[in-house]
Short mmCIF file of C-alpha atoms in Angstrom, two decimals:
data_model
loop_
_atom_site.label_atom_id
_atom_site.label_comp_id
_atom_site.label_asym_id
_atom_site.label_seq_id
_atom_site.Cartn_x
_atom_site.Cartn_y
_atom_site.Cartn_z
CA SER A 1 -0.03 -0.02 0.02
CA PRO A 2 1.42 3.41 -0.93
CA PRO A 3 2.22 5.64 2.03
CA SER A 4 0.39 8.85 2.88
CA ILE A 5 2.18 11.73 1.22
CA ASN A 6 2.73 15.42 1.92
CA LEU A 7 3.55 17.50 -1.11
CA PRO A 8 6.68 19.48 -0.55
CA THR A 9 6.62 23.27 -0.90
CA PRO A 10 8.24 24.14 -4.29
CA PRO A 11 10.95 26.84 -4.46
CA PRO A 12 9.66 30.26 -5.48
CA HIS A 13 9.81 31.14 -9.13
CA PRO A 14 8.50 34.10 -11.10
CA SER A 15 5.10 33.55 -12.74
CA ILE A 16 4.41 30.40 -10.73
CA THR A 17 1.28 30.37 -8.64
CA THR A 18 1.74 28.77 -5.21
CA PHE A 19 -1.13 26.71 -3.79
CA THR A 20 -1.51 24.12 -1.03
CA ILE A 21 -2.85 20.56 -1.17
CA HIS A 22 -3.81 18.77 2.04
CA SER A 23 -2.12 15.54 2.93
CA CYS A 24 -3.87 12.45 1.53
CA SER A 25 -3.36 8.78 1.14
CA LEU A 26 -2.88 7.18 -2.25
CA ALA A 27 -3.91 3.85 -0.68
CA ASP A 28 -7.40 5.05 -1.25
CA PRO A 29 -7.51 7.06 -4.51
CA ALA A 30 -11.22 7.47 -4.44
CA SER A 31 -11.22 9.19 -1.05
CA ALA A 32 -8.24 11.26 -2.17
CA MET A 33 -10.22 12.63 -5.10
CA ASN A 34 -13.12 13.41 -2.85
CA THR A 35 -10.90 15.88 -0.95
CA PHE A 36 -11.18 18.19 -3.94
CA ALA A 37 -14.23 20.50 -3.85
CA SER A 38 -14.17 20.73 -7.63
CA PRO A 39 -12.91 18.38 -10.40
CA PRO A 40 -9.20 17.89 -9.79
CA PRO A 41 -7.40 19.37 -12.82
CA PRO A 42 -4.83 17.16 -14.49
CA LEU A 43 -2.09 19.24 -12.91
CA LEU A 44 -3.13 18.16 -9.40
CA LEU A 45 -3.33 14.53 -10.49
CA LEU A 46 0.07 14.95 -12.06
CA ILE A 47 1.53 16.39 -8.84
CA LEU A 48 0.14 13.52 -6.78
CA LEU A 49 1.73 10.97 -9.12
CA VAL A 50 5.00 12.84 -9.35
CA ASN A 51 5.39 13.22 -5.56
CA LEU A 52 4.88 9.43 -5.14
CA PHE A 53 7.28 8.95 -8.00
CA SER A 54 9.98 11.08 -6.34
CA GLN A 55 9.60 9.38 -3.02
CA CYS A 56 10.17 6.02 -4.69
CA GLN A 57 13.33 7.32 -6.41
CA ALA A 58 13.34 9.63 -9.43
CA LEU A 59 14.12 8.13 -12.77
CA SER A 60 17.84 8.02 -13.33
CA ALA A 61 20.28 6.44 -15.75
CA PRO A 62 23.94 6.59 -16.45
CA SER A 63 24.99 7.72 -19.82
CA SER A 64 25.25 5.14 -22.52
CA SER A 65 28.80 4.19 -23.51
CA SER A 66 27.97 5.15 -27.06
CA ASN A 67 26.48 8.32 -28.44
CA SER A 68 26.06 7.03 -31.95
CA ARG A 69 22.62 6.35 -33.31
CA ARG A 70 24.00 3.54 -35.55
CA ASP A 71 25.97 2.02 -32.69
CA PHE A 72 22.91 1.81 -30.51
CA LEU A 73 20.74 0.31 -33.21
CA ASP A 74 23.40 -2.23 -34.18
CA ASN A 75 24.36 -3.39 -30.76
CA SER A 76 22.64 -5.17 -27.83
CA ILE A 77 20.36 -3.30 -25.48
CA SER A 78 22.56 -4.63 -22.71
CA SER A 79 24.68 -1.47 -22.91
CA ILE A 80 21.82 0.33 -21.26
CA THR A 81 21.90 -0.01 -17.48
CA THR A 82 18.68 -0.96 -15.87
CA ILE A 83 16.99 2.28 -15.04
CA THR A 84 13.54 1.47 -14.03
CA ALA A 85 12.47 3.22 -10.78
CA SER A 86 12.51 1.00 -7.80
CA THR A 87 8.74 1.04 -7.35
CA ILE A 88 8.12 0.03 -10.94
CA ALA A 89 10.76 -2.73 -10.70
CA ALA A 90 9.28 -4.04 -7.51
CA THR A 91 5.77 -4.32 -8.94
CA THR A 92 6.67 -5.61 -12.37
CA ALA A 93 9.78 -7.63 -11.98
CA SER A 94 8.02 -10.92 -12.57
CA SER A 95 6.49 -9.77 -15.91
CA ALA A 96 9.16 -7.47 -17.39
CA PRO A 97 10.38 -8.68 -20.76
CA ALA A 98 13.95 -9.71 -21.15
CA TYR A 99 15.56 -8.36 -24.28
CA ALA A 100 19.04 -8.03 -22.86
CA ASN A 101 20.66 -10.60 -25.13
CA GLU A 102 18.91 -9.65 -28.33
CA GLU A 103 20.21 -7.42 -31.02
CA ILE A 104 18.52 -4.21 -31.94
CA LEU A 105 17.24 -3.96 -35.44
CA ALA A 106 18.92 -1.18 -37.32
CA THR A 107 16.71 1.42 -38.80
CA SER A 108 17.09 4.23 -41.35
CA THR A 109 18.34 7.59 -40.19
CA SER A 110 15.33 9.18 -41.78
CA SER A 111 12.82 10.63 -39.23
CA THR A 112 9.87 10.03 -41.49
CA LEU A 113 7.00 8.48 -39.52
CA SER A 114 4.36 6.22 -40.99
CA LEU A 115 1.30 5.74 -38.84
CA PRO A 116 -2.11 4.00 -39.28
CA PRO A 117 -5.19 6.20 -39.44
CA LEU A 118 -6.21 5.27 -35.90
CA GLY A 119 -4.29 4.49 -32.71
CA LEU A 120 -5.10 3.37 -29.13
CA GLY A 121 -4.38 5.42 -26.04
CA ALA A 122 -2.91 3.49 -23.06
CA TRP A 123 -3.39 6.19 -20.37
CA ALA A 124 -5.76 3.84 -18.49
CA TRP A 125 -3.28 0.92 -18.61
CA GLY A 126 -1.89 1.35 -15.10
CA ASP A 127 -3.67 4.51 -13.89
CA PRO A 128 -5.64 3.78 -10.68
CA ILE A 129 -6.58 7.37 -9.82
CA PHE A 130 -8.42 8.54 -12.90
CA TRP A 131 -9.27 5.22 -14.62
CA GLY A 132 -9.36 2.78 -11.70
CA TYR A 133 -6.75 0.42 -13.02
CA ASN A 134 -6.59 -3.03 -11.37
CA PRO A 135 -3.77 -5.44 -12.22
CA LYS A 136 -6.40 -8.22 -12.24
CA ASN A 137 -7.61 -6.76 -15.52
CA ASP A 138 -4.25 -7.11 -17.29
CA GLU A 139 -5.55 -10.08 -19.24
CA ASP A 140 -8.27 -7.84 -20.69
CA LEU A 141 -5.58 -5.37 -21.79
CA LYS A 142 -3.63 -8.22 -23.39
CA GLU A 143 -6.70 -9.13 -25.45
CA VAL A 144 -6.92 -5.50 -26.61
CA PHE A 145 -3.23 -5.62 -27.69
CA ASP A 146 -3.57 -8.93 -29.46
CA TYR A 147 -6.74 -7.95 -31.33
CA ALA A 148 -5.20 -4.67 -32.59
CA LEU A 149 -2.08 -6.64 -33.68
CA SER A 150 -4.28 -9.14 -35.51
CA LYS A 151 -5.86 -6.23 -37.52
CA ASN A 152 -2.49 -4.67 -38.32
CA LEU A 153 -3.52 -1.57 -36.31
CA ALA A 154 -1.23 -2.06 -33.31
CA PHE A 155 -0.37 1.64 -32.72
CA PHE A 156 -0.29 2.46 -29.03
CA ASP A 157 0.32 5.74 -27.26
CA THR A 158 1.67 5.65 -23.75
CA ALA A 159 3.88 7.81 -21.47
CA GLU A 160 6.28 7.45 -18.49
CA LEU A 161 3.67 9.03 -16.25
CA TYR A 162 0.86 6.59 -17.20
CA GLY A 163 0.65 4.36 -14.15
CA ILE A 164 4.19 5.65 -13.27
CA GLY A 165 5.70 3.38 -15.93
CA ARG A 166 3.20 0.52 -15.62
CA SER A 167 1.64 1.27 -18.98
CA GLU A 168 4.99 1.04 -20.74
CA VAL A 169 5.87 -2.21 -18.95
CA LEU A 170 2.64 -3.77 -19.97
CA LEU A 171 3.08 -2.80 -23.65
CA GLY A 172 6.66 -4.14 -23.65
CA LYS A 173 5.48 -7.42 -22.03
CA PHE A 174 2.57 -7.86 -24.47
CA ARG A 175 4.84 -7.23 -27.47
CA LYS A 176 7.36 -9.74 -26.27
CA GLU A 177 4.69 -12.42 -25.71
CA ALA A 178 2.86 -11.78 -29.00
CA CYS A 179 5.75 -11.28 -31.42
CA ALA A 180 8.00 -14.26 -32.17
CA THR A 181 9.84 -12.61 -35.08
CA ARG A 182 11.31 -9.31 -36.05
CA GLU A 183 8.66 -8.95 -38.75
CA GLU A 184 5.87 -9.26 -36.18
CA GLU A 185 7.64 -6.81 -33.86
CA GLU A 186 7.70 -4.20 -36.51
CA LYS A 187 3.95 -4.42 -36.83
CA VAL A 188 3.67 -2.85 -33.30
CA ILE A 189 4.14 0.93 -33.22
CA ILE A 190 4.62 2.55 -29.86
CA ALA A 191 4.69 6.19 -28.96
CA SER A 192 5.69 7.37 -25.55
CA LYS A 193 6.25 10.71 -23.80
CA PHE A 194 8.73 12.59 -21.67
CA ALA A 195 7.22 14.44 -18.67
CA ALA A 196 8.50 18.03 -18.72
CA LEU A 197 8.56 18.37 -14.89
CA PRO A 198 9.88 21.64 -13.39
CA TRP A 199 13.11 20.19 -12.04
CA ARG A 200 14.04 18.60 -15.36
CA THR A 201 15.94 21.43 -16.93
CA LYS A 202 18.59 19.92 -19.13
CA ARG A 203 18.68 18.06 -22.48
CA GLN A 204 20.31 15.14 -20.68
CA ASP A 205 17.06 14.74 -18.66
CA VAL A 206 15.24 13.90 -21.89
CA VAL A 207 17.76 11.31 -22.89
CA LYS A 208 17.80 9.70 -19.44
CA ALA A 209 14.01 9.47 -19.33
CA CYS A 210 13.98 8.10 -22.85
CA LYS A 211 16.45 5.29 -21.84
CA ALA A 212 14.18 4.40 -18.96
CA SER A 213 11.17 4.20 -21.29
CA VAL A 214 13.08 2.07 -23.75
CA GLU A 215 14.01 -0.32 -20.89
CA ARG A 216 10.41 -0.60 -19.68
CA LEU A 217 9.11 -1.14 -23.24
CA GLY A 218 11.51 -4.06 -23.68
CA GLY A 219 14.65 -2.59 -25.14
CA LYS A 220 13.50 -1.64 -28.54
CA PRO A 221 13.88 1.89 -30.03
CA ILE A 222 10.72 3.90 -29.44
CA ASP A 223 8.83 4.60 -32.73
CA LEU A 224 7.75 8.03 -31.63
CA TYR A 225 9.12 9.94 -28.59
CA GLN A 226 7.30 13.13 -27.57
CA ILE A 227 7.46 15.99 -25.08
CA HIS A 228 4.35 15.38 -23.08
CA PHE A 229 3.54 19.03 -22.19
CA PRO A 230 5.37 22.39 -22.25
CA ASN A 231 7.29 23.66 -19.23
CA SER A 232 7.59 27.24 -17.94
CA TRP A 233 11.27 27.02 -18.88
CA SER A 234 13.89 24.83 -20.57
CA ASN A 235 11.75 24.01 -23.53
CA GLU A 236 14.49 24.62 -26.08
CA ASP A 237 16.72 22.21 -23.99
CA TYR A 238 14.04 19.58 -24.33
CA TRP A 239 14.12 19.92 -28.15
CA ASP A 240 17.84 19.40 -28.09
CA GLY A 241 17.21 16.38 -25.84
CA LEU A 242 14.77 14.95 -28.41
CA ALA A 243 17.43 15.38 -31.10
CA ASP A 244 20.04 13.69 -28.94
CA ALA A 245 17.79 10.75 -28.28
CA TYR A 246 17.19 10.43 -31.96
CA ASP A 247 20.92 10.74 -32.83
CA GLN A 248 21.71 8.01 -30.28
CA GLY A 249 19.19 5.65 -31.86
CA LEU A 250 16.92 5.53 -28.88
CA VAL A 251 13.98 6.71 -30.99
CA LYS A 252 12.93 6.52 -34.65
CA ALA A 253 10.95 9.82 -34.73
CA VAL A 254 10.21 12.75 -32.37
CA GLY A 255 7.14 14.85 -31.60
CA VAL A 256 5.54 17.12 -29.03
CA SER A 257 2.25 17.21 -27.20
CA ASN A 258 -0.07 20.01 -26.02
CA TYR A 259 1.94 22.56 -28.00
CA GLY A 260 0.40 25.68 -29.40
CA VAL A 261 0.93 27.32 -32.79
CA ASP A 262 4.00 29.41 -31.89
CA ALA A 263 5.64 26.49 -29.99
CA VAL A 264 5.13 24.07 -32.83
CA ARG A 265 6.73 26.45 -35.29
CA ALA A 266 9.70 27.14 -33.03
CA CYS A 267 10.32 23.41 -32.23
CA HIS A 268 9.99 22.53 -35.92
CA ALA A 269 12.60 25.12 -36.87
CA LYS A 270 14.98 24.06 -34.06
CA LEU A 271 14.91 20.43 -34.96
CA ALA A 272 15.31 21.26 -38.58
CA GLU A 273 18.70 22.84 -37.81
CA ARG A 274 19.88 19.36 -36.92
CA GLY A 275 18.25 17.73 -39.89
CA ILE A 276 15.47 16.18 -37.86
CA LYS A 277 11.83 16.44 -38.67
CA LEU A 278 9.12 17.26 -36.07
CA ALA A 279 6.92 14.31 -36.80
CA SER A 280 3.78 15.07 -34.68
CA ASN A 281 1.85 17.21 -32.19
CA GLN A 282 -0.49 15.33 -29.93
CA ILE A 283 -3.39 17.54 -28.84
CA GLN A 284 -6.75 17.32 -27.31
CA MET A 285 -9.53 17.42 -29.93
CA SER A 286 -13.04 16.16 -30.04
CA LEU A 287 -16.64 17.21 -30.80
CA LEU A 288 -16.65 18.68 -27.32
CA TYR A 289 -13.20 20.36 -27.72
CA ARG A 290 -12.94 22.13 -31.07
CA TRP A 291 -10.32 24.79 -30.01
CA PRO A 292 -7.45 23.54 -32.20
CA ILE A 293 -9.74 23.94 -35.30
CA ASP A 294 -11.09 27.37 -34.28
CA ASN A 295 -7.67 28.95 -33.33
CA GLY A 296 -5.63 27.83 -36.28
CA LEU A 297 -3.49 25.18 -34.51
CA LEU A 298 -4.70 22.38 -36.76
CA ASP A 299 -3.95 24.52 -39.90
CA ALA A 300 -0.44 25.28 -38.65
CA CYS A 301 0.40 21.64 -38.15
CA LYS A 302 -0.86 20.81 -41.61
CA GLU A 303 1.25 23.72 -43.06
CA LEU A 304 4.37 22.29 -41.42
CA ASP A 305 3.52 18.67 -42.40
CA VAL A 306 3.33 17.80 -38.69
CA LYS A 307 0.97 14.90 -38.03
CA VAL A 308 -1.82 15.61 -35.44
CA LEU A 309 -2.61 12.95 -33.05
CA SER A 310 -5.97 13.78 -31.42
CA TYR A 311 -6.24 12.53 -27.83
CA SER A 312 -9.53 12.20 -25.91
CA PRO A 313 -11.53 11.96 -29.16
CA LEU A 314 -14.38 10.55 -27.03
CA ALA A 315 -14.09 13.41 -24.55
CA LEU A 316 -13.33 11.16 -21.55
CA GLY A 317 -16.23 8.95 -22.54
CA PHE A 318 -18.84 11.71 -22.81
CA LEU A 319 -19.20 11.10 -26.61
CA ALA A 320 -19.62 7.29 -26.25
CA GLY A 321 -23.36 7.61 -25.86
CA LYS A 322 -23.59 5.76 -22.52
CA TYR A 323 -23.88 8.68 -20.07
CA ASN A 324 -26.66 11.17 -19.34
CA LYS A 325 -27.65 13.54 -16.57
CA SER A 326 -28.81 10.77 -14.31
CA ASN A 327 -26.02 8.33 -15.24
CA LEU A 328 -22.68 9.95 -14.90
CA PRO A 329 -19.24 8.22 -14.78
CA SER A 330 -17.68 7.68 -11.37
CA GLY A 331 -14.60 9.44 -10.02
CA PRO A 332 -13.24 12.75 -11.17
CA ARG A 333 -15.14 12.46 -14.49
CA ALA A 334 -18.46 12.77 -12.62
CA LYS A 335 -17.62 16.42 -11.81
CA ILE A 336 -16.91 17.13 -15.41
CA GLY A 337 -20.30 15.67 -16.39
CA GLU A 338 -22.09 17.73 -13.81
CA GLN A 339 -20.54 20.86 -15.18
CA LEU A 340 -21.36 19.83 -18.73
CA TYR A 341 -25.08 19.39 -17.94
CA LYS A 342 -25.12 22.46 -15.66
CA ASP A 343 -23.99 24.85 -18.36
CA ASP A 344 -25.87 23.56 -21.36
CA ASN A 345 -27.97 20.36 -21.23
CA GLU A 346 -30.01 20.90 -24.34
CA ALA A 347 -27.15 21.54 -26.81
CA TYR A 348 -25.17 18.52 -25.45
CA ASP A 349 -28.24 16.27 -25.76
CA ASN A 350 -28.78 17.53 -29.30
CA LEU A 351 -25.23 16.71 -30.28
CA LEU A 352 -25.70 13.20 -28.89
CA ALA A 353 -28.97 12.87 -30.81
CA VAL A 354 -27.24 13.87 -34.05
CA MET A 355 -24.49 11.39 -33.44
CA LYS A 356 -26.97 8.62 -32.71
CA ASP A 357 -28.90 9.40 -35.98
CA ILE A 358 -25.69 9.22 -38.06
CA ALA A 359 -24.53 6.06 -36.33
CA GLY A 360 -27.86 4.36 -37.16
CA LYS A 361 -27.38 5.14 -40.88
CA HIS A 362 -24.06 3.33 -40.85
CA ASN A 363 -24.99 0.46 -38.58
CA ALA A 364 -22.42 1.92 -36.10
CA VAL A 365 -22.27 3.33 -32.58
CA PRO A 366 -21.93 6.96 -31.37
CA SER A 367 -18.26 6.42 -30.37
CA GLN A 368 -17.42 5.63 -33.99
CA VAL A 369 -19.12 8.76 -35.12
CA ALA A 370 -16.94 10.77 -32.75
CA ILE A 371 -13.76 9.08 -33.88
CA ASN A 372 -14.60 9.44 -37.52
CA TRP A 373 -15.17 13.11 -37.12
CA CYS A 374 -11.60 13.52 -35.87
CA ILE A 375 -10.42 11.48 -38.85
CA SER A 376 -12.42 13.70 -41.19
CA LYS A 377 -10.43 16.74 -39.90
CA GLY A 378 -7.19 15.13 -40.94
CA THR A 379 -6.02 13.91 -37.51
CA ILE A 380 -5.10 10.47 -36.14
CA PRO A 381 -7.39 9.79 -33.12
CA ILE A 382 -6.10 7.70 -30.29
CA PRO A 383 -9.10 6.68 -28.24
CA GLY A 384 -8.50 4.61 -25.13
CA ALA A 385 -9.53 0.90 -25.01
CA ARG A 386 -9.54 -1.40 -21.95
CA THR A 387 -11.71 -4.22 -23.17
CA LEU A 388 -12.02 -6.37 -26.22
CA ASN A 389 -15.40 -4.84 -27.05
CA GLN A 390 -14.03 -1.32 -26.89
CA VAL A 391 -11.10 -2.02 -29.16
CA LYS A 392 -13.40 -3.81 -31.68
CA GLN A 393 -15.72 -0.86 -31.75
CA ASN A 394 -12.83 1.63 -32.08
CA LEU A 395 -11.12 -0.18 -34.96
CA ALA A 396 -14.41 -0.84 -36.75
CA THR A 397 -14.58 2.91 -37.20
CA LEU A 398 -12.37 2.51 -40.20
CA GLU A 399 -15.00 0.43 -42.01
CA TRP A 400 -17.01 3.51 -42.96
CA THR A 401 -16.63 7.31 -43.30
CA LEU A 402 -18.75 10.35 -42.73
CA THR A 403 -20.40 12.07 -45.72
CA ALA A 404 -19.73 15.81 -46.13
CA GLU A 405 -23.31 16.53 -45.02
CA GLU A 406 -22.88 14.47 -41.85
CA GLU A 407 -19.64 16.20 -41.03
CA ASN A 408 -21.36 19.59 -41.36
CA LEU A 409 -24.24 18.47 -39.16
CA LEU A 410 -21.76 17.45 -36.46
CA ASP A 411 -19.84 20.74 -36.83
CA GLU A 412 -23.01 22.83 -36.33
CA ALA A 413 -24.20 20.74 -33.34
CA SER A 414 -20.84 20.68 -31.61
CA LYS A 415 -20.26 24.45 -31.96
CA LYS A 416 -23.29 25.08 -29.70
CA VAL A 417 -22.11 22.95 -26.74
CA THR A 418 -20.57 24.61 -23.79
CA GLY A 419 -19.60 23.38 -20.34
CA PHE A 420 -16.84 20.92 -21.19
CA VAL A 421 -13.21 21.59 -20.45
CA THR A 422 -11.92 24.88 -21.88
CA PRO A 423 -8.24 25.80 -22.54
CA ASP A 424 -8.06 28.18 -19.65
CA LYS A 425 -8.87 25.32 -17.31
CA ASN A 426 -5.99 23.18 -18.54
CA PRO A 427 -2.84 23.37 -16.31
CA PHE A 428 -0.16 23.74 -19.04
CA PRO A 429 2.20 26.77 -18.83
CA ARG A 430 1.16 29.38 -21.45
CA THR A 431 4.55 31.02 -21.83
CA ASP A 432 8.24 30.16 -21.50
CA VAL A 433 9.40 32.71 -18.86
CA ASN A 434 12.91 32.83 -20.31
CA THR A 435 12.21 33.19 -23.98
CA GLY A 436 8.71 34.71 -23.92
CA LEU A 437 7.52 32.08 -26.39
CA THR A 438 3.85 31.17 -26.22
CA MET A 439 3.88 27.42 -25.53
CA TYR A 440 0.24 26.52 -25.17
CA ASP A 441 -3.00 27.91 -26.60
CA SER A 442 -5.48 24.95 -26.66
#
């Protein structure tokens, strides 16, 4: 059982708002969430996870003996010292894959990234606070992985923060168990993310964290490595870190997440100086969160040929067609649902009705309508999936497409809905205090 924790007081810094959180116990995540009078923003959830993480030893790793991309790709992963945090090692030692004696498949130095039209988010794979993860359900997650692989759509998005490494460990384990040959392994595409935490201020921090993720994922170079969210400083150092990880062969392509227009342009230019392409920007987008469309972020990414991965395309489940005012999800999502209905019940219900009508015409379900809408906007949606039924429904989205008329109907209905999360409620830093660069807009 995790110990009760007290969040330390951070050192003062310009433009940083100080706030206090009461001591709580992570042994009972549900009661911990109830201590918040309003929906706990992702930042608070992040701080809880990070504090537990730091108490169990921060991620660390000695430098690899080789800085060459080709050397890493051509040699054994055994050159990387085990760098999994002690808590992760203790909870996953019996299931962690062993790639130590296997060679790494050499890849091209090109940073071109080829992705399927739909991926699967693995945030819930290991997260007990927001998604109620239970290790007893790992077999269900294994079924999700195997089914996606059988359909040649095994593209999974994870992060070092998801389950404090557990999500990465599970994906590495499932890949090892399911793939007997190099050819099968290459059918699995995994994207992971570096957490831009305040005390991580150097390019080497990105490389160290990347090595830890490589280890947890089973020793294979990561297909796409992303900066999870902007920081209030050191953002340019992170971009150098991404390039270093690429040059050392730890990753095949690099991207960012939750970056606004100006930040995407700046990062794209910085990486280009080293001959590396910014492959992607992973952003929140759904019928309930249209901001990237309305503020020009989506257009900027298209202009730069940066792929857009749209996370939460089902808006935390509120576009799946299974919730209503009297039947809200449990946990932190319940507060979001209450706010959604409090502000505008009629417009939200009308959107769901339009979705249901379109789904009926295609012998589909509302969640597929929501995902297809994201695809129609030129993005690669990455909905979550924890059960075999969910992954089947998600991937079946690709069996049909929206007509232009249906897309317009959804556009008009979604524009009228208010009450869902807005950009000003998200916790990401807006500006780099050192450079003045606007990092986040939606």
